Tab-separated table of C-alpha atoms in Angstrom:
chain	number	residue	atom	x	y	z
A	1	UNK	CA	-5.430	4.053	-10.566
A	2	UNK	CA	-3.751	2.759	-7.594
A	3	UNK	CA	-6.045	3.853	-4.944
A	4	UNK	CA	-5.172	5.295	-1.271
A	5	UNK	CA	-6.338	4.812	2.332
A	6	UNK	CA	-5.978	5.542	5.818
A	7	UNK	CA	-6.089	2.198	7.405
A	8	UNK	CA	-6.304	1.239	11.328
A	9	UNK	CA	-6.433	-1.670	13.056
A	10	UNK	CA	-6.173	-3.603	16.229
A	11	UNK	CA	-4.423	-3.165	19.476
A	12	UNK	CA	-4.295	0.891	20.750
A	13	UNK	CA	-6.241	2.736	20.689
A	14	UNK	CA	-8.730	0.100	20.393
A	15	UNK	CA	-10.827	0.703	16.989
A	16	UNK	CA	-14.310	2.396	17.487
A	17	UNK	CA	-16.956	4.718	15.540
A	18	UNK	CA	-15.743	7.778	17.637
A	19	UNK	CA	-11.891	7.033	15.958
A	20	UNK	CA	-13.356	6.217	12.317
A	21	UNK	CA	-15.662	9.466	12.609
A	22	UNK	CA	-12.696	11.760	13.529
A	23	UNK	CA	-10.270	10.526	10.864
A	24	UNK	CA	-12.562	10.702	7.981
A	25	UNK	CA	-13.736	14.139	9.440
A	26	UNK	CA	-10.041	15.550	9.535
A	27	UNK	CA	-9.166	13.582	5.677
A	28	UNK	CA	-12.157	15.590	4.396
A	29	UNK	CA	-10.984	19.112	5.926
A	30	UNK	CA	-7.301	19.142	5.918
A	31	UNK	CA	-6.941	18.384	2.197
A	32	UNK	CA	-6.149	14.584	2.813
A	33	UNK	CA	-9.468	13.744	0.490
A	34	UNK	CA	-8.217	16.340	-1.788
A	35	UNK	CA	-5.431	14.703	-2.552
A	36	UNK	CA	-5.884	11.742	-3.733
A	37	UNK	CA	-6.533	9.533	0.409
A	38	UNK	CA	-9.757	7.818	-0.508
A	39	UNK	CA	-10.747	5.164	1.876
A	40	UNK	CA	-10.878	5.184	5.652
A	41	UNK	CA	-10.280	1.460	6.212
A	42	UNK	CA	-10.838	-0.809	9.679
A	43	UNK	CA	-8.564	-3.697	10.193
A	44	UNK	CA	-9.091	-6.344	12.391
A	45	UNK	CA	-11.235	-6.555	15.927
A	46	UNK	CA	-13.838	-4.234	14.792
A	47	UNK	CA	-16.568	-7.764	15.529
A	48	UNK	CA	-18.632	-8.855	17.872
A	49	UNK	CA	-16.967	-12.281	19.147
A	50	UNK	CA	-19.759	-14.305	17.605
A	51	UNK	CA	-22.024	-14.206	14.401
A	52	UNK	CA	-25.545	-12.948	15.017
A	53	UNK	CA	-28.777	-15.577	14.710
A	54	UNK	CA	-28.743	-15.440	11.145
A	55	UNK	CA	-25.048	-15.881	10.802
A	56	UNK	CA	-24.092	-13.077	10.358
A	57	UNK	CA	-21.665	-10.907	10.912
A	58	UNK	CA	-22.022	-8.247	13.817
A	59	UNK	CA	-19.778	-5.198	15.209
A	60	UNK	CA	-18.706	-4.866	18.431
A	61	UNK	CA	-21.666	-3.214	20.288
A	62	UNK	CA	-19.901	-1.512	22.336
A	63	UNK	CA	-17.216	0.141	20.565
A	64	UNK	CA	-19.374	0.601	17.050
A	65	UNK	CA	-22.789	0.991	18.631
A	66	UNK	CA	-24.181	2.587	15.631
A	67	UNK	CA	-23.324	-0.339	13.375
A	68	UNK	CA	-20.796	-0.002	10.429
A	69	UNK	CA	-23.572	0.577	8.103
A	70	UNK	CA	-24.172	4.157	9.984
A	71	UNK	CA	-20.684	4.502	9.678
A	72	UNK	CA	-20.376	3.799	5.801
A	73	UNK	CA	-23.563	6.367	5.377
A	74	UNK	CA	-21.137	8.984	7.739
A	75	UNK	CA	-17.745	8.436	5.531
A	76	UNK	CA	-19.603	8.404	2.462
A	77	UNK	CA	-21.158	12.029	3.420
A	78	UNK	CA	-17.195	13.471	3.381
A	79	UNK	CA	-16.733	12.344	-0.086
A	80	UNK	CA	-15.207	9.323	1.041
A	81	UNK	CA	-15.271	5.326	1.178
A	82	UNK	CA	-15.348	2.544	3.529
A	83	UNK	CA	-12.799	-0.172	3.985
A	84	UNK	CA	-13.296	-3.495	6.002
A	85	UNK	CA	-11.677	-6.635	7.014
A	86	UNK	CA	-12.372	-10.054	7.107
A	87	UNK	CA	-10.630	-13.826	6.825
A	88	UNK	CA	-10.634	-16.419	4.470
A	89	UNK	CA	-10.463	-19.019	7.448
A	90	UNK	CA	-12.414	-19.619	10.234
A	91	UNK	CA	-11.154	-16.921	12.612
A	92	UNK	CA	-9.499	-13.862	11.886
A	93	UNK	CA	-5.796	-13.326	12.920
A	94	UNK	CA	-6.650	-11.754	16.250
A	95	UNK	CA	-9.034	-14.731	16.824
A	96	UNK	CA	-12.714	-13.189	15.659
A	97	UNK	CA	-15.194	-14.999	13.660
A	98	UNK	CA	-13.674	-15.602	9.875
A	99	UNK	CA	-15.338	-15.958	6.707
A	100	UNK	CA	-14.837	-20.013	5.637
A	101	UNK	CA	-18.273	-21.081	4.581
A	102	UNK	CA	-19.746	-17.725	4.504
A	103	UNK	CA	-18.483	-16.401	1.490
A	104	UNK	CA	-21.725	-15.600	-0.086
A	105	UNK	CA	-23.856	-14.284	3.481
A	106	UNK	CA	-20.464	-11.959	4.286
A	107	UNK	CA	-20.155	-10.698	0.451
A	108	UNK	CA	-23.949	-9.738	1.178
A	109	UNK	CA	-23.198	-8.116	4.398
A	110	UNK	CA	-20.501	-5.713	3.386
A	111	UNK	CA	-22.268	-4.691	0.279
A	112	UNK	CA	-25.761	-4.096	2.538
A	113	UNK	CA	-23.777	-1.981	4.980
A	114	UNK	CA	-22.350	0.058	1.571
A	115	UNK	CA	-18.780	-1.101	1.962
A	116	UNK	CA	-16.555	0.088	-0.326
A	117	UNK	CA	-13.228	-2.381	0.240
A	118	UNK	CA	-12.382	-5.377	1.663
A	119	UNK	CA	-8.909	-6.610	3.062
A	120	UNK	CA	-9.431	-10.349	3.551
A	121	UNK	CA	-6.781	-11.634	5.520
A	122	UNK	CA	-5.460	-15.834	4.980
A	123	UNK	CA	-4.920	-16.954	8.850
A	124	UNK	CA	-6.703	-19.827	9.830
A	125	UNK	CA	-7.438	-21.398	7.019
A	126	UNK	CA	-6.294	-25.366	7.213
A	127	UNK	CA	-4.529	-25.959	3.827
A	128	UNK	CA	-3.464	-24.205	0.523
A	129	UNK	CA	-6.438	-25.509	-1.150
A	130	UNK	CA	-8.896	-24.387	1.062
A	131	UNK	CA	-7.026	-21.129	1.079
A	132	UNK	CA	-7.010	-20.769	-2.724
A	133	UNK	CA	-10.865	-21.775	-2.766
A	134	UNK	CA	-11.579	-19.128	0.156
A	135	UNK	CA	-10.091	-16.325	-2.133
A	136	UNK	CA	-11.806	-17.434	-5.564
A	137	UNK	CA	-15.330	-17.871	-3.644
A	138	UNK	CA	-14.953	-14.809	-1.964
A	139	UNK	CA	-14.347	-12.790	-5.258
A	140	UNK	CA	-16.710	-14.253	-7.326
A	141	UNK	CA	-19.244	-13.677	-4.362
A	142	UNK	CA	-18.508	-9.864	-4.023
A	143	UNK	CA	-18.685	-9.674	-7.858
A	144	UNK	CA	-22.379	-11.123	-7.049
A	145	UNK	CA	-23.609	-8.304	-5.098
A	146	UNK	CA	-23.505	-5.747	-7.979
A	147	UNK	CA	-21.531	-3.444	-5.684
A	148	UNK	CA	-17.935	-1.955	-6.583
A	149	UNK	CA	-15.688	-3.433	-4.162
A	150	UNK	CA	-12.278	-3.434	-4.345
A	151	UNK	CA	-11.008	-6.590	-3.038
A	152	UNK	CA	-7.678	-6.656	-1.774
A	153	UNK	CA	-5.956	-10.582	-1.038
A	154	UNK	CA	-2.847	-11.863	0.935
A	155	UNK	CA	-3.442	-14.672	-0.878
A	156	UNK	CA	0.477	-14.131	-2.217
A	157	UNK	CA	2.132	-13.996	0.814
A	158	UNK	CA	0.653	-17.165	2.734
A	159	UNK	CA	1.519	-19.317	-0.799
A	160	UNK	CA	5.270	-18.719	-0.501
A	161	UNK	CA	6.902	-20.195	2.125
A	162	UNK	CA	5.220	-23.546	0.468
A	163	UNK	CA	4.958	-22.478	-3.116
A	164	UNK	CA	5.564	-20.022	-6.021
A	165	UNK	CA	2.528	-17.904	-6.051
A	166	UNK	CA	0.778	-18.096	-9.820
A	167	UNK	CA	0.364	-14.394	-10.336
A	168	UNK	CA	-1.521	-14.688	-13.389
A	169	UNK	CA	-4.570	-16.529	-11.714
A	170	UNK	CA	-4.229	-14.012	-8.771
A	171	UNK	CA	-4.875	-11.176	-10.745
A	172	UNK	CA	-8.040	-12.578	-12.242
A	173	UNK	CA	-9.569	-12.597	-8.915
A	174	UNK	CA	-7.992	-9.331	-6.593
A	175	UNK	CA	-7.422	-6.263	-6.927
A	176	UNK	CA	-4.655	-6.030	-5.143
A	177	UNK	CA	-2.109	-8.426	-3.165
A	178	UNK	CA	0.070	-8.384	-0.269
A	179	UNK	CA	3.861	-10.460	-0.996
A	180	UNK	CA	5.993	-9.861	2.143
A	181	UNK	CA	6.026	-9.293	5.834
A	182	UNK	CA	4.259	-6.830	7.888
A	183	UNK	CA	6.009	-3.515	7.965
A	184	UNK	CA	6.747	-1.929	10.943
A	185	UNK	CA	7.912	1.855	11.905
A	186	UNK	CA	11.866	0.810	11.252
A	187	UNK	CA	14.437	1.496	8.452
A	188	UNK	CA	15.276	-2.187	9.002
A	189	UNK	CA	12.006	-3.058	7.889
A	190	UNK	CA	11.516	-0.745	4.648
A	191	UNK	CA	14.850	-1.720	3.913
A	192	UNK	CA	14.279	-5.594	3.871
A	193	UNK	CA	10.832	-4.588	1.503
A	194	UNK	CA	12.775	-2.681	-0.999
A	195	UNK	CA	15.631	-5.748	-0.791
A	196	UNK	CA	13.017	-8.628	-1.518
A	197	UNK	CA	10.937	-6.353	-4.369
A	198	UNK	CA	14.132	-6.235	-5.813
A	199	UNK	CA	15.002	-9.926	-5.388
A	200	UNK	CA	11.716	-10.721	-6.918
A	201	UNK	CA	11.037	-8.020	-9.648
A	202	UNK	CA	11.110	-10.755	-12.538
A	203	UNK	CA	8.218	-12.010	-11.089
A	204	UNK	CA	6.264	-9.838	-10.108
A	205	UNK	CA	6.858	-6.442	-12.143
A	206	UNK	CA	5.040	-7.731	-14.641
A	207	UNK	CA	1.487	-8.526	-13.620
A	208	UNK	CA	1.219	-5.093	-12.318
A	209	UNK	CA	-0.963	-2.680	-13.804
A	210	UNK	CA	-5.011	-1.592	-14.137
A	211	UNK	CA	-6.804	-3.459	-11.500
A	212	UNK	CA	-4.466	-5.564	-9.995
A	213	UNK	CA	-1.449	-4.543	-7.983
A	214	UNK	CA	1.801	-5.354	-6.212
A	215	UNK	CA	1.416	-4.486	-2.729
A	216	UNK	CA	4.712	-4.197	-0.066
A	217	UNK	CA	2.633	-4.847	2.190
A	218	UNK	CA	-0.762	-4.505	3.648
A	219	UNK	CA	-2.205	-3.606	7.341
A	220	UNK	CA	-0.700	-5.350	10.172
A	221	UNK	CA	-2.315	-6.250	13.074
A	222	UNK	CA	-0.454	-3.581	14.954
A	223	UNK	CA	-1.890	0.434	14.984
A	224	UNK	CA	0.640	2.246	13.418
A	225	UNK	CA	2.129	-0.637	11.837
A	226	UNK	CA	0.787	-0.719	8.280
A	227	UNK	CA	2.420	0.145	5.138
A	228	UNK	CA	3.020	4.093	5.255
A	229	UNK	CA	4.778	4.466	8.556
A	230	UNK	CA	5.691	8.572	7.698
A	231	UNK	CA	4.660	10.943	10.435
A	232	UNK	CA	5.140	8.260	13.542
A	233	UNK	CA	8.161	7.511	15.173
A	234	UNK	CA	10.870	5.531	13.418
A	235	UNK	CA	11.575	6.667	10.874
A	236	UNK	CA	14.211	9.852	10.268
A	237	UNK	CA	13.082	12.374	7.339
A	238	UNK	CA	15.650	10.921	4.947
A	239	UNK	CA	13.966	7.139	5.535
A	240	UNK	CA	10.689	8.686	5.266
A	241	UNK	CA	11.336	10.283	2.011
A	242	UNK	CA	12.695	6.672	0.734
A	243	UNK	CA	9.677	5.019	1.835
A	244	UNK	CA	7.218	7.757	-0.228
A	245	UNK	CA	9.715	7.714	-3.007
A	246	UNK	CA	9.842	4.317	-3.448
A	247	UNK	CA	6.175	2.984	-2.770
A	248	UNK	CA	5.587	5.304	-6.108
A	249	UNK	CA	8.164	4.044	-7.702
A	250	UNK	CA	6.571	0.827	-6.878
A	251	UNK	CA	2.973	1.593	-7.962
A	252	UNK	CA	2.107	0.353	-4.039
A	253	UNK	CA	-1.040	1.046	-2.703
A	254	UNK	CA	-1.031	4.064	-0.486
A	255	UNK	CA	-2.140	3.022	2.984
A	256	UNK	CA	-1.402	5.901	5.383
A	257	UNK	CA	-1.329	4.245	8.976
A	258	UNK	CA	-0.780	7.163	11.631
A	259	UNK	CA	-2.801	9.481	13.662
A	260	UNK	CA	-3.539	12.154	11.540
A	261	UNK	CA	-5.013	14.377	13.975
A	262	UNK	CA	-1.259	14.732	15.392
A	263	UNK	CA	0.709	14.405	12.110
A	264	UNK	CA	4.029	17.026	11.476
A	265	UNK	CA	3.726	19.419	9.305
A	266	UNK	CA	6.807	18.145	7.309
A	267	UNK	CA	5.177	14.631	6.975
A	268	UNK	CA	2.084	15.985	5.594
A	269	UNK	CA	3.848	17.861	3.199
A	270	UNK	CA	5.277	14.897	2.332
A	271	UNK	CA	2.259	12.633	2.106
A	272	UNK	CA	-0.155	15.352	0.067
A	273	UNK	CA	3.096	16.161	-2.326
A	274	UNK	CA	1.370	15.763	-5.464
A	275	UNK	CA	4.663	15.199	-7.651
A	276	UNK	CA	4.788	11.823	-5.750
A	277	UNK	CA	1.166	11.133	-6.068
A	278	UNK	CA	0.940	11.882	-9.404
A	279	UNK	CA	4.042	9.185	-10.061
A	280	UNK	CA	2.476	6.872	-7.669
A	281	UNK	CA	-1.009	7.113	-9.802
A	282	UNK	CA	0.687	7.723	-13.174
A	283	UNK	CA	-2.334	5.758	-15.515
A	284	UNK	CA	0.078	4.025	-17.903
A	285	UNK	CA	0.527	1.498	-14.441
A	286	UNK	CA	3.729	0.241	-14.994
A	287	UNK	CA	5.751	-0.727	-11.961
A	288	UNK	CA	9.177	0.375	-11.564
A	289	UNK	CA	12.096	-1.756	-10.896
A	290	UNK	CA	15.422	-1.479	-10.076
A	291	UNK	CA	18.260	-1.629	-13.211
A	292	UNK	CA	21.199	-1.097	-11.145
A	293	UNK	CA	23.146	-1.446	-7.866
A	294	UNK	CA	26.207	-0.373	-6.957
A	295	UNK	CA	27.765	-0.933	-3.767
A	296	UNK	CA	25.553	1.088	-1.489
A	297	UNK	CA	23.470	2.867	-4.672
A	298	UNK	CA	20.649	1.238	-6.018
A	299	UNK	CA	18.941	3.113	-9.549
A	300	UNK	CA	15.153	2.630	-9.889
A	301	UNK	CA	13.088	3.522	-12.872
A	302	UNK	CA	9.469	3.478	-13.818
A	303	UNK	CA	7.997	4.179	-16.657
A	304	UNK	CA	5.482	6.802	-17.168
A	305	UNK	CA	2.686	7.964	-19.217
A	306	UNK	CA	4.158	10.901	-21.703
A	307	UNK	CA	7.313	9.447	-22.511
A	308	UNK	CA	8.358	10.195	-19.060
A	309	UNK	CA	10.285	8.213	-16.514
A	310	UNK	CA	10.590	8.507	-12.559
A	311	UNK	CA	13.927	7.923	-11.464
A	312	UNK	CA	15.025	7.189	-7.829
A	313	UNK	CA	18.546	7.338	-6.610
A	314	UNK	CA	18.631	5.098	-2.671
A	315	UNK	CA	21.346	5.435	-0.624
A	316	UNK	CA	21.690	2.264	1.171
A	317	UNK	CA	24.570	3.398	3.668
A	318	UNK	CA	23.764	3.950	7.061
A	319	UNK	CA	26.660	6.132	8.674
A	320	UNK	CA	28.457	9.309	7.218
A	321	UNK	CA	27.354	12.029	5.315
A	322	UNK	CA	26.052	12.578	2.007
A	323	UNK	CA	27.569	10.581	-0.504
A	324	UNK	CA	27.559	11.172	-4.479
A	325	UNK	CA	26.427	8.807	-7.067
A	326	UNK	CA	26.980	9.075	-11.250
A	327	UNK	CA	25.306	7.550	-13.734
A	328	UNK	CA	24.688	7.944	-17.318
A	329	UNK	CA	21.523	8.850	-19.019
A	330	UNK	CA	22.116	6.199	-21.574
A	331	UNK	CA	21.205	3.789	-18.430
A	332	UNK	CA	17.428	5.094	-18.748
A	333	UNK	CA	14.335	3.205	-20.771
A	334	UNK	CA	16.993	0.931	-22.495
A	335	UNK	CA	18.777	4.074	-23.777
A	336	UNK	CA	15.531	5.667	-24.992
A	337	UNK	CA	14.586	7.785	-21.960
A	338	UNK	CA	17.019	10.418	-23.138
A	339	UNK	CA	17.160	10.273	-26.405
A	340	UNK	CA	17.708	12.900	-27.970
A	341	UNK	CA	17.471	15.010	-24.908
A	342	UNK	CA	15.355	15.093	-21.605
A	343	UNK	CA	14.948	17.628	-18.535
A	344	UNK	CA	15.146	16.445	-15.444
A	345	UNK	CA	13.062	17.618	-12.187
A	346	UNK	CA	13.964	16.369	-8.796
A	347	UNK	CA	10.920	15.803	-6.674
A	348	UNK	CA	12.155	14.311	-3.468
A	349	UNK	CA	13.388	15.334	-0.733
A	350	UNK	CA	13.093	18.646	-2.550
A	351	UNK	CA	11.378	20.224	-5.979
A	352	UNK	CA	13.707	22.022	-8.149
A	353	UNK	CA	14.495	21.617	-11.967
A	354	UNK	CA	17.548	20.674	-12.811
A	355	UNK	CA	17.255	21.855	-16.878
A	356	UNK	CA	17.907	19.638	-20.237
A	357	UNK	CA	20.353	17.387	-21.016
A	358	UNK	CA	21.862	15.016	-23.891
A	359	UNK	CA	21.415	11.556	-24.376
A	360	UNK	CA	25.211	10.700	-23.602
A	361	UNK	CA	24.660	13.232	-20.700
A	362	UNK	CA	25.478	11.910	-16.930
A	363	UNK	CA	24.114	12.608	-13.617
A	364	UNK	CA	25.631	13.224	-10.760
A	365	UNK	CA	23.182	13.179	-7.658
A	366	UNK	CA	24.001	13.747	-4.336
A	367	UNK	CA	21.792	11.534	-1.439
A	368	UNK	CA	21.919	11.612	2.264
A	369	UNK	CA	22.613	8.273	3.876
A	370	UNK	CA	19.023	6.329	3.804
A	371	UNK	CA	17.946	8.674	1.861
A	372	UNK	CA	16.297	8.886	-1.859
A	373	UNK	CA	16.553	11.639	-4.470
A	374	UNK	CA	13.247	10.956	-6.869
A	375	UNK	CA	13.558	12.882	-10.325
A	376	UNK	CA	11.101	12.652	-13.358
A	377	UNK	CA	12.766	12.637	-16.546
C-alpha cells in the first residue's frame, strides 16, 4: 500500500520534540491514525550542526533534548511510526551535516533510534555518480540493519535536468521517489504537477506499483510546503478537492503538511474521506493516467482492484462558473470498463450514486472551475 504521513520540516515554527509530541498525540485521537496517516515524519534541521565523537549523527540539544530515539519510543506508543531525514551529500539542503561516507554508521543510527522512514534528500552531492552511488549504498545499508525502513529517494528529480532517470534501476533500490518541484500552497503549483505527470505518464506510469512509487512531490524545505497543502491557506475548496482527487488518482504518497491542531473541519473531512483513501490505497497499485483532454477538461482513469475504475473529471478553467463536460463510457478501460454495464458513484467534492448505465452510455458531469468531480465506476 501506498503509505501516509504527516511530514514537517524546517523554517517556522522551528521543528522540536514538543511539536512532534503534539502532532502524533492529536493523529492518534482525532481519527487521523484511524484512517489510514501513519508516519509522523521530520524534515530537515532537526541536527546538531556537527556529528558527535564517534561520527555520528546527533539532534539538536536544544530543541530535541530527549533525543529522537525517546521520540520514536513516544510515536510508536500512539500506534504510530517515525520518519527522518537525511542527505546523500555532504550537507543537507539547509546546510547540516549529510550522509556521504556514512552510509553504513547513519543506516545504523536510524535503525538504533527505531526509525521507521527515511527521506534522503540529493543536495550537495558533487556529481551524478556520486549521487547514484550515495542512493544504492544507502539502500543496501538500511537493508543491512534488519529493520523495516521505508526508504524514500529524490534520486529522480536531481537526474533530470542532466539525464533521463532509469526508473527500472530506481525501483530496485527505493521505495518511493520524488520527480518534480517542490509544491507550494498555490493552484499554480498543483496545476504545473498535474501538467508535467501528464507530460510524462509514458514514463513513469508504468514502474508504479507494490513497493515502489511515483511521488509529485516530496517535503520541501518550507513548513507547510510539502505535498498535501489542504487545510492551509491557498488553496480554495474546489483546488483542494483536485489536489486529494488527483494524488489518488495518482497512487502519490499521502504526506499531509499542515497544522493539524488548527485544521477546518471541511478539510478534515476531506483528508479522512475514506472513498479517496481507499482509491488512493486500492492494492491492485496501478497508477492512473490521463486518456483525454479537451480544451479546459482533462479525463483521468485508474484502474482498480474489482474490475473497478476511478474516474476524475479536472476543470482546468480558472474564471466563470461551472462548466459541463460529456464523455462516453466507451472511453473507459479501453472500452471494457463498461461493458456490459457499470454504476457509477461520485466521491468528490460530494458522495452520491449516480445508478447503472450501458456500455454506449455517456456522462455528462458538471465541475466547478479548478475543480474535480472523482467517480468510481
Amino acid at each position: 500500500h501506498v503509505l501516509r504521513f504527516l511530514s514537517w520540516s524546517c523554517c517556522l515554527p522551528v521543528p522540536s520534540e514538543r511539536l512532534f509530541v503534539e502532532m502524533a498525540d492529536v493523529m492518534a485521537a482525532e481519527g487521523w491514525r484511524d484512517a489510514g496517516y501513519e508516519f509522523v515524519c521530520i524534515d530537515d534541521c532537526w541536527m546538531a550542526p556537527t556529528r558527535d565523537e564517534h561520527g555520528r549523527l546527533q539532534a539538536d540539544p536544544k530543541r530535541f533534548p530527549s533525543g529522537i530515539r525517546k521520540l520514536a519510543d513516544y510515536v510508536h506508543s500512539k500506534g504510530l511510526k517515525l520518519g527522518i531525514y537525511s542527505d546523500v551529500g555532504n550537507k543537507t539542503c539547509a546546510g547540516f551535516p549529510g550522509s556521504y561516507n556514512h552510509y553504513d554508521l547513519d543506516a545504523q543510527t536510524f535503525a538504533s533510534w527505531g526509525v521507521d522512514l527515511l527521506k534522503f534528500d540529493g543536495c550537495n552531492s558533487d556529481t551524478l555518480e556520486l549521487l547514484a552511488e550515495g542512493y544504492r549504498r544507502m539502500s543496501l545499508a538500511l537493508n543491512k540493519t534488519g529493520r523495516s525502513i521505508v526508504y524514500s529517494c529524490e534520486w529522480p528529480f536531481y537526474l533530470r535536468p542532466v539525464q533521463q532517470p532509469n526508473y527500472t534501476e530506481i525501483k530496485q533500490y527505493c521505495n518511493h521517489w520524488r520527480n518534480f518541484f517542490d509544491v507550494y500552497d498555490s493552484w499554480r503549483s498543483i496545476k504545473s504537477i498535474l501538467d508535467w505527470t501528464a507530460l510524462h505518464q509514458d514514463s513513469i506510469v508504468k514502474i508504479a506499483g507494490p513497493g515502489g512509487w511515483n511521488d509529485p512531490d516530496m517535503a520541501s524545505i518550507f513548513v507547510f510546503l510539502s505535498q498535501l497543502v489542504i487545510g492551509n491557506f491557498g488553496l480554495s475548496w474546489d483546488q483542494a478537492v483536485t489536489q486529494m482527487a488527483m494524488w489518488a488518482i495518482m497512487a502519490a504518497p499521502l504526506f499531509m503538511s499542515n497544522d493539524l491542531r488548527h485544521i477546518s473541519p471541511e478539510a478534515k473531512w476531506l483528508l479522512q474521506n475514506k472513498e479517496v483513501i481507499a482509491i488512493n490505497q486500492d492494492p491492485l497499485g496501478k497508477q492512473g493516467y490521463q486518456i483525454t483532454k479537451d480544451k479546459n477538461f482533462e479525463l483521468w482513469e485508474r484502474p482498480l482492484s474489482g474490475q473497478a475504475y476511478a474516474v476524475a473529471v479536472l476543470n482546468q478553467q480558472e474564471i466563470g462558473g461551472p462548466q459541463n463536460f460529456t464523455f462516453s463510457l466507451t472511453f473507459l478501460g479501453n472500452g471494457l470498463a463498461c461493458n456490459p454495464a457499470c454504476f457509477v458513484r461520485q466521491i468528490l467534492p460530494a458522495s452520491r450514486d449516480w445508478g447503472v448505465y450501458s456500455w454506449v452510455s455517456s456522462l455528462n458531469v458538471e465541475v466547478n472551475p479548478t475543480g474535480t468531480v472523482l467517480l468510481k465506476v
